[in-house]
XYZ file of C-alpha atoms in Angstrom:
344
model
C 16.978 3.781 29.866
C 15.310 6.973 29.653
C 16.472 10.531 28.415
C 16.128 13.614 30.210
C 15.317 17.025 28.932
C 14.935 20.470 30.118
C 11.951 22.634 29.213
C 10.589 25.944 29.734
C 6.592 25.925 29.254
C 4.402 28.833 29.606
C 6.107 31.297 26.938
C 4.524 34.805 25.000
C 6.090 35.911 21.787
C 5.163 39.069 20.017
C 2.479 37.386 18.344
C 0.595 38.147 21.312
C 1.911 40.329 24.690
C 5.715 38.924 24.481
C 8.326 41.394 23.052
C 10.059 39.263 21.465
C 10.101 36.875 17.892
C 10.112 33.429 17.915
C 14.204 33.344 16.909
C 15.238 35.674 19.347
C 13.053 33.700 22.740
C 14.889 30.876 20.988
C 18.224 32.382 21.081
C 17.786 33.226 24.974
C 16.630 29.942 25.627
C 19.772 28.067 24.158
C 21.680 30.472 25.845
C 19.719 29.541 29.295
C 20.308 25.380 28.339
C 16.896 24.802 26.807
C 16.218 21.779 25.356
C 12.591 22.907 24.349
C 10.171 24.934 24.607
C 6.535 25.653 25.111
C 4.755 28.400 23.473
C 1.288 29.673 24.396
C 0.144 32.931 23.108
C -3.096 34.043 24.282
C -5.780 32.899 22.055
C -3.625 32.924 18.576
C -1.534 30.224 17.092
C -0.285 32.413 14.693
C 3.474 31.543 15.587
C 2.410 27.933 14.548
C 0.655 28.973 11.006
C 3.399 31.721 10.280
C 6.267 29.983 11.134
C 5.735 26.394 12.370
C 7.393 24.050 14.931
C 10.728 23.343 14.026
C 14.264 23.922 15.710
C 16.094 27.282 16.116
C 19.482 27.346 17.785
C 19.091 24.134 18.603
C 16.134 24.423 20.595
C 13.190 22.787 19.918
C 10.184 25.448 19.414
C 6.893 23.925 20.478
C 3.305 26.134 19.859
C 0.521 26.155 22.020
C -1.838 28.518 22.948
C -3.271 29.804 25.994
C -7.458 30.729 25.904
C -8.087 33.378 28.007
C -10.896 34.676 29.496
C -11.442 36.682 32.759
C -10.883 33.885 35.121
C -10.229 29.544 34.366
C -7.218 30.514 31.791
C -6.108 27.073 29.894
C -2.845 25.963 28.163
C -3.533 23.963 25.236
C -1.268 21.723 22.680
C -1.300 19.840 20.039
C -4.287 21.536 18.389
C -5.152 23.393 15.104
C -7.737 26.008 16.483
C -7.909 27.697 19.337
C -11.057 27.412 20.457
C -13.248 30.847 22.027
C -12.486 32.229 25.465
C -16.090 33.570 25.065
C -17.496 29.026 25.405
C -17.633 28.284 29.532
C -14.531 26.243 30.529
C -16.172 22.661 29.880
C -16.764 23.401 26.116
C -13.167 25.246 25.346
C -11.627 22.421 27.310
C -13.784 19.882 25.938
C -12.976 21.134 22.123
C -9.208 21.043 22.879
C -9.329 17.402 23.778
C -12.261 17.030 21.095
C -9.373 18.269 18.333
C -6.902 15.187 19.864
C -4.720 17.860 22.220
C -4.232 18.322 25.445
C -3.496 20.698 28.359
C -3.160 22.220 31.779
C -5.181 24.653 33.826
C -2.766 27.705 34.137
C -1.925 29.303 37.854
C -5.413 28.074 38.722
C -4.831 29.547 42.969
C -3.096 32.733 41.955
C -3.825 35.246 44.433
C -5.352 38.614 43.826
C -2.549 41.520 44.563
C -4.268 44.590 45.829
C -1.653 46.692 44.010
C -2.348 45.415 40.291
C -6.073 44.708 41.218
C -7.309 41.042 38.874
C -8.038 37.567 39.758
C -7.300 34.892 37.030
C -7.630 31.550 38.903
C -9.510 28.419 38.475
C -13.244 28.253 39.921
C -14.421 25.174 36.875
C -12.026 22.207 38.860
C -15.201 20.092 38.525
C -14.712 19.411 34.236
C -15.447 15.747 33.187
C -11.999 15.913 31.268
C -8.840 14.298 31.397
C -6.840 18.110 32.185
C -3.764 18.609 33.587
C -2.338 21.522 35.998
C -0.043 24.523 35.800
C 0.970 23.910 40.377
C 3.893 26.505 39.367
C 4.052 29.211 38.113
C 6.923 32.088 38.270
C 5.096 34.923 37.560
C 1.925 34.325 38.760
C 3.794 33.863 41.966
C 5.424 36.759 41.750
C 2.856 39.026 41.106
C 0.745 37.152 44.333
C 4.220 37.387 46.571
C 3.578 41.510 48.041
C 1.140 42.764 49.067
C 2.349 46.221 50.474
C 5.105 48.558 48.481
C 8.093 47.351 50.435
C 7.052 43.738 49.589
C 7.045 45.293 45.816
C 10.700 46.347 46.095
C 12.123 43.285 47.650
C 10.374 41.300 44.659
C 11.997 43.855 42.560
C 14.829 42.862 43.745
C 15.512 39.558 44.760
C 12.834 37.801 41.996
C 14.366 34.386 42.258
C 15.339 33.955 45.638
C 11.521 34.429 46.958
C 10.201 31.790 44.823
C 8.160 29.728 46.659
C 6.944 25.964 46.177
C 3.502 25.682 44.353
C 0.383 26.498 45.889
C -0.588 24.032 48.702
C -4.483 24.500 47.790
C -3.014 23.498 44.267
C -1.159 20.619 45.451
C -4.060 19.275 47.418
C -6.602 19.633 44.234
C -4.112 17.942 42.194
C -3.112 15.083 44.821
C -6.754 14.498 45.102
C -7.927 13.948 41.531
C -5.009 12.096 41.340
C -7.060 9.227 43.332
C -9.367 9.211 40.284
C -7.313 9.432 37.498
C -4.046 10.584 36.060
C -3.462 14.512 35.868
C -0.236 15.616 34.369
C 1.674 18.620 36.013
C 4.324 20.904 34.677
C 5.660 24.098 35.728
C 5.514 27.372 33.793
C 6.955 30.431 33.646
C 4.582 32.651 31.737
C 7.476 35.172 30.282
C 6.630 37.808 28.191
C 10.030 39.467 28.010
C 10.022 43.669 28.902
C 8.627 45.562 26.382
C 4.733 45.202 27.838
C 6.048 45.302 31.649
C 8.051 48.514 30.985
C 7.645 49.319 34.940
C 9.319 46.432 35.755
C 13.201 46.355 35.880
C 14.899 43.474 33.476
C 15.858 41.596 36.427
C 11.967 40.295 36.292
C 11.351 40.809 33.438
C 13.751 39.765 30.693
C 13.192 36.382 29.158
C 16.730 35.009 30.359
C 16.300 35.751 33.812
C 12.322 33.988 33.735
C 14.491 31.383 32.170
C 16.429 30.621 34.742
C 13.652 30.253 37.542
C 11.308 27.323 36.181
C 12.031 23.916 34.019
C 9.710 21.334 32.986
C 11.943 18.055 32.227
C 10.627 15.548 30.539
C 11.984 11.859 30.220
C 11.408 9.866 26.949
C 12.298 6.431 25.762
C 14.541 7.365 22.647
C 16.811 10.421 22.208
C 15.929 13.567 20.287
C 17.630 13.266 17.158
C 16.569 16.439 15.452
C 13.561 15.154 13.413
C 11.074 17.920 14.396
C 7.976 15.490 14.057
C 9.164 12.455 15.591
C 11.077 14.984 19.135
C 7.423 16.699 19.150
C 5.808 13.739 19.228
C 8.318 12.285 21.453
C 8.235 16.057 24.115
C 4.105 15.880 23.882
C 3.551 12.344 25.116
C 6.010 12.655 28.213
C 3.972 15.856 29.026
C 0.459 14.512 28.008
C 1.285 11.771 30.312
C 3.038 13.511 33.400
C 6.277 11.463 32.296
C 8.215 15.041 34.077
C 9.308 16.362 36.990
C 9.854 20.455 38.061
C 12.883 22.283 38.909
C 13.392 25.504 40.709
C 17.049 25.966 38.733
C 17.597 28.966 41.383
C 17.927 26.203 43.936
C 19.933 24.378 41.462
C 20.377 22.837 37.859
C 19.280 18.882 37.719
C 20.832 16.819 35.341
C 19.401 13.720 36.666
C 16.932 12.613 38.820
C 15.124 9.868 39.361
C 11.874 8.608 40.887
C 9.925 5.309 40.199
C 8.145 1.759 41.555
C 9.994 -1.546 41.220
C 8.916 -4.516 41.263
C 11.606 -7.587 40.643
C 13.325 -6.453 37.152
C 10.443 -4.444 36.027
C 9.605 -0.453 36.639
C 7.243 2.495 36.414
C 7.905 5.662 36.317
C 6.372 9.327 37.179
C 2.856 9.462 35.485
C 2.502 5.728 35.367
C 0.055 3.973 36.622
C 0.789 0.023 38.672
C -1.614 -2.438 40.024
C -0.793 -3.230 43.950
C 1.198 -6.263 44.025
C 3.198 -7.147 47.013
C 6.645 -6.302 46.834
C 6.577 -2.777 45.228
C 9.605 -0.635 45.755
C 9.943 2.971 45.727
C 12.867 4.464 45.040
C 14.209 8.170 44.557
C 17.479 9.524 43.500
C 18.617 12.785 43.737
C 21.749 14.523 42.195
C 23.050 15.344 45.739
C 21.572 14.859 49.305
C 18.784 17.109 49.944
C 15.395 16.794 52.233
C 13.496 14.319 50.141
C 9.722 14.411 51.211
C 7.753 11.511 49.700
C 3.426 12.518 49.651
C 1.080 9.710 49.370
C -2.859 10.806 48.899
C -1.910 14.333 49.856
C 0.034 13.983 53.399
C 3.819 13.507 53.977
C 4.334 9.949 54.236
C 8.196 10.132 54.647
C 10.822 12.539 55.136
C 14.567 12.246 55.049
C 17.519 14.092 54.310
C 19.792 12.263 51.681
C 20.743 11.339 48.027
C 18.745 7.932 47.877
C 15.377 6.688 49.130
C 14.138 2.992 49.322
C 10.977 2.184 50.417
C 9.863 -1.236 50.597
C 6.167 -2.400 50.543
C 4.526 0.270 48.578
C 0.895 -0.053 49.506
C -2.252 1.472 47.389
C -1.952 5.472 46.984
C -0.821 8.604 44.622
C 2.642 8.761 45.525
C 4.697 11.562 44.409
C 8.113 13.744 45.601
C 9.153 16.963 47.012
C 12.824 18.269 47.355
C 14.450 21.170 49.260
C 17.486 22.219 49.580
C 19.212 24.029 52.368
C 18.264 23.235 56.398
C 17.991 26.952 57.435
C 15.740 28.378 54.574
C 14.855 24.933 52.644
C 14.654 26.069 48.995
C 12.291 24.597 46.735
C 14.416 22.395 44.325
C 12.300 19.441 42.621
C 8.552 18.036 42.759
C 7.550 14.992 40.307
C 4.836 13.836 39.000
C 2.869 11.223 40.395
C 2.857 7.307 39.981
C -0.368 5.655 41.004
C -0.164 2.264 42.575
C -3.846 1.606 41.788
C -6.041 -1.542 44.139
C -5.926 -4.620 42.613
């Protein structure tokens, strides 16, 4: 059996450009239906030596940090310094892993809006490290969605309903390293709340509306059970591993959803790897029908419209999910992580 929890990644507090404290982002996202969170300042972890990891409302506050230079910004956890945004990408990435974390490369395709002039995307993809990836990112996305004032207004005003899925250049980076090795994805929102984006209206910019666009949900073998060190421990592996799937809540809340490989009365699940055995089974659940589209080494390898997928005969490949709701105007709803049915 595994558990599933709901998690917002990618959050600033006022220790950095957020307006808000660590209690009140924690408030919001209890209110929202948070089971954690992620925090990532920009080059600080001053949240974590001020006021530590621990639970407030009943959410559990996680502290990363994000190093940020110019371009090739990085989300780090489980570290105790944050290392200089002044080292080139393979030695700030390198010193994370060096210190026994772990992280993602954040919004590494955003695009370059020519109203708010700034390009922060990924040009180092070649590191000889074990990263992960950021493939969404809410306001990243927004900020890359208009290009022209009008397409500024209608972003003012419907935020949510223009989010669109991740990147495909992202996608395809990730899909392909995933034929090398295993590279964790989440999804983050990178909310900072209003007080630094006073231009924009709360709609945007407000940290409950941000948290309802993105979710990161992990699944774990044992329950939280309020024991700060043993649920962080518990949170960190599932993401350090890719053990999560992504939700666009617009398109709809997911309290369960399931993707793995069978094979007789054993299983593996999203960021697992398998050796090819004949007989693998693939099998997806949703929480109600939607367009299931199932990517193997990058390209579509089956499409359907319904609650359950089985798939006999998995061969070799990266295997992974995409859901979207709606036949008219498919919304983005789900994307996993991968499993890797490795050669024997």
């Amino acid at each position: 059996m595994l558990y599933n929890y709901s998690g917002i990644a990618h959050i600033h507090t006022s220790y950095s450009d957020g307006s808000a404290d660590l209690k009140e982002i924690a408030r919001v996202a209890c209110r929202s239906g948070a089971h954690f969170i992620l925090i990532n300042d920009h080059d600080t972890l001053q949240a974590k030596h001020f006021e530590g990891e621990c639970y407030l409302h009943g959410v559990l506050v996680l502290i990363g940090a994000e190093v940020t230079p110019q371009r090739n910004h990085f989300l780090c956890y489980d570290i105790n310094n944050v290392p200089s945004r002044l080292l080139p990408p393979q030695q700030y990435v390198g010193e994370v892993y060096r210190q026994g974390g772990f992280g993602f490369l954040a919004h590494p395709d955003q695009r370059e809006n020519p109203l708010f002039p700034g390009r922060m995307h990924w040009e180092s993809w070649d590191l000889d490290l074990p990263f992960g990836v950021e493939i969404w990112n809410f306001f990243a996305q927004w900020m890359g969605g208009f290009k022209t004032l009008g397409g500024l207004l209608k972003n003012f005003f419907f935020p949510k309903a223009r989010l669109q899925p991740p990147h495909p250049e992202t996608l395809l980076r990730w899909d392909r390293l995933g034929c090398t090795r295993p590279v964790p994805a989440i999804a983050g929102v990178d909310a900072h709340g209003g007080r630094q984006f006073n231009w924009l209206p709360t709609v945007v910019s407000s940290y409950l509306h941000q948290f309802k666009t993105l979710r990161t949900h992990v699944l774990t073998r044992q329950p939280l059970r309020g024991d700060v060190a043993k649920d962080r421990r518990l949170i960190l592996s599932a993401l350090k591993q890719g053990c999560s799937y992504l939700v666009n809540h617009f398109a709809g809340k997911v309290q369960f959803f399931s993707f793995l490989i069978q094979h007789g009365n054993r299983c593996w699940y999203m960021g697992e790897e398998v050796r090819y055995r004949p007989g693998l089974v693939i099998k997806v659940t949703l929480p109600e029908p939607a367009q299931i589209r199932i990517i193997k080494d990058g390209k579509l390898f089956c499409q359907t419209h319904a609650g359950t997928v089985r798939l006999p005969q998995a061969a070799p490949g990266v295997y992974r999910v995409e859901v979207y709701k709606g036949s008219r105007w498919p919304r983005p709803w789900i994307f996993s992580n991968h499993i890797y049915v490795r050669a024997a």
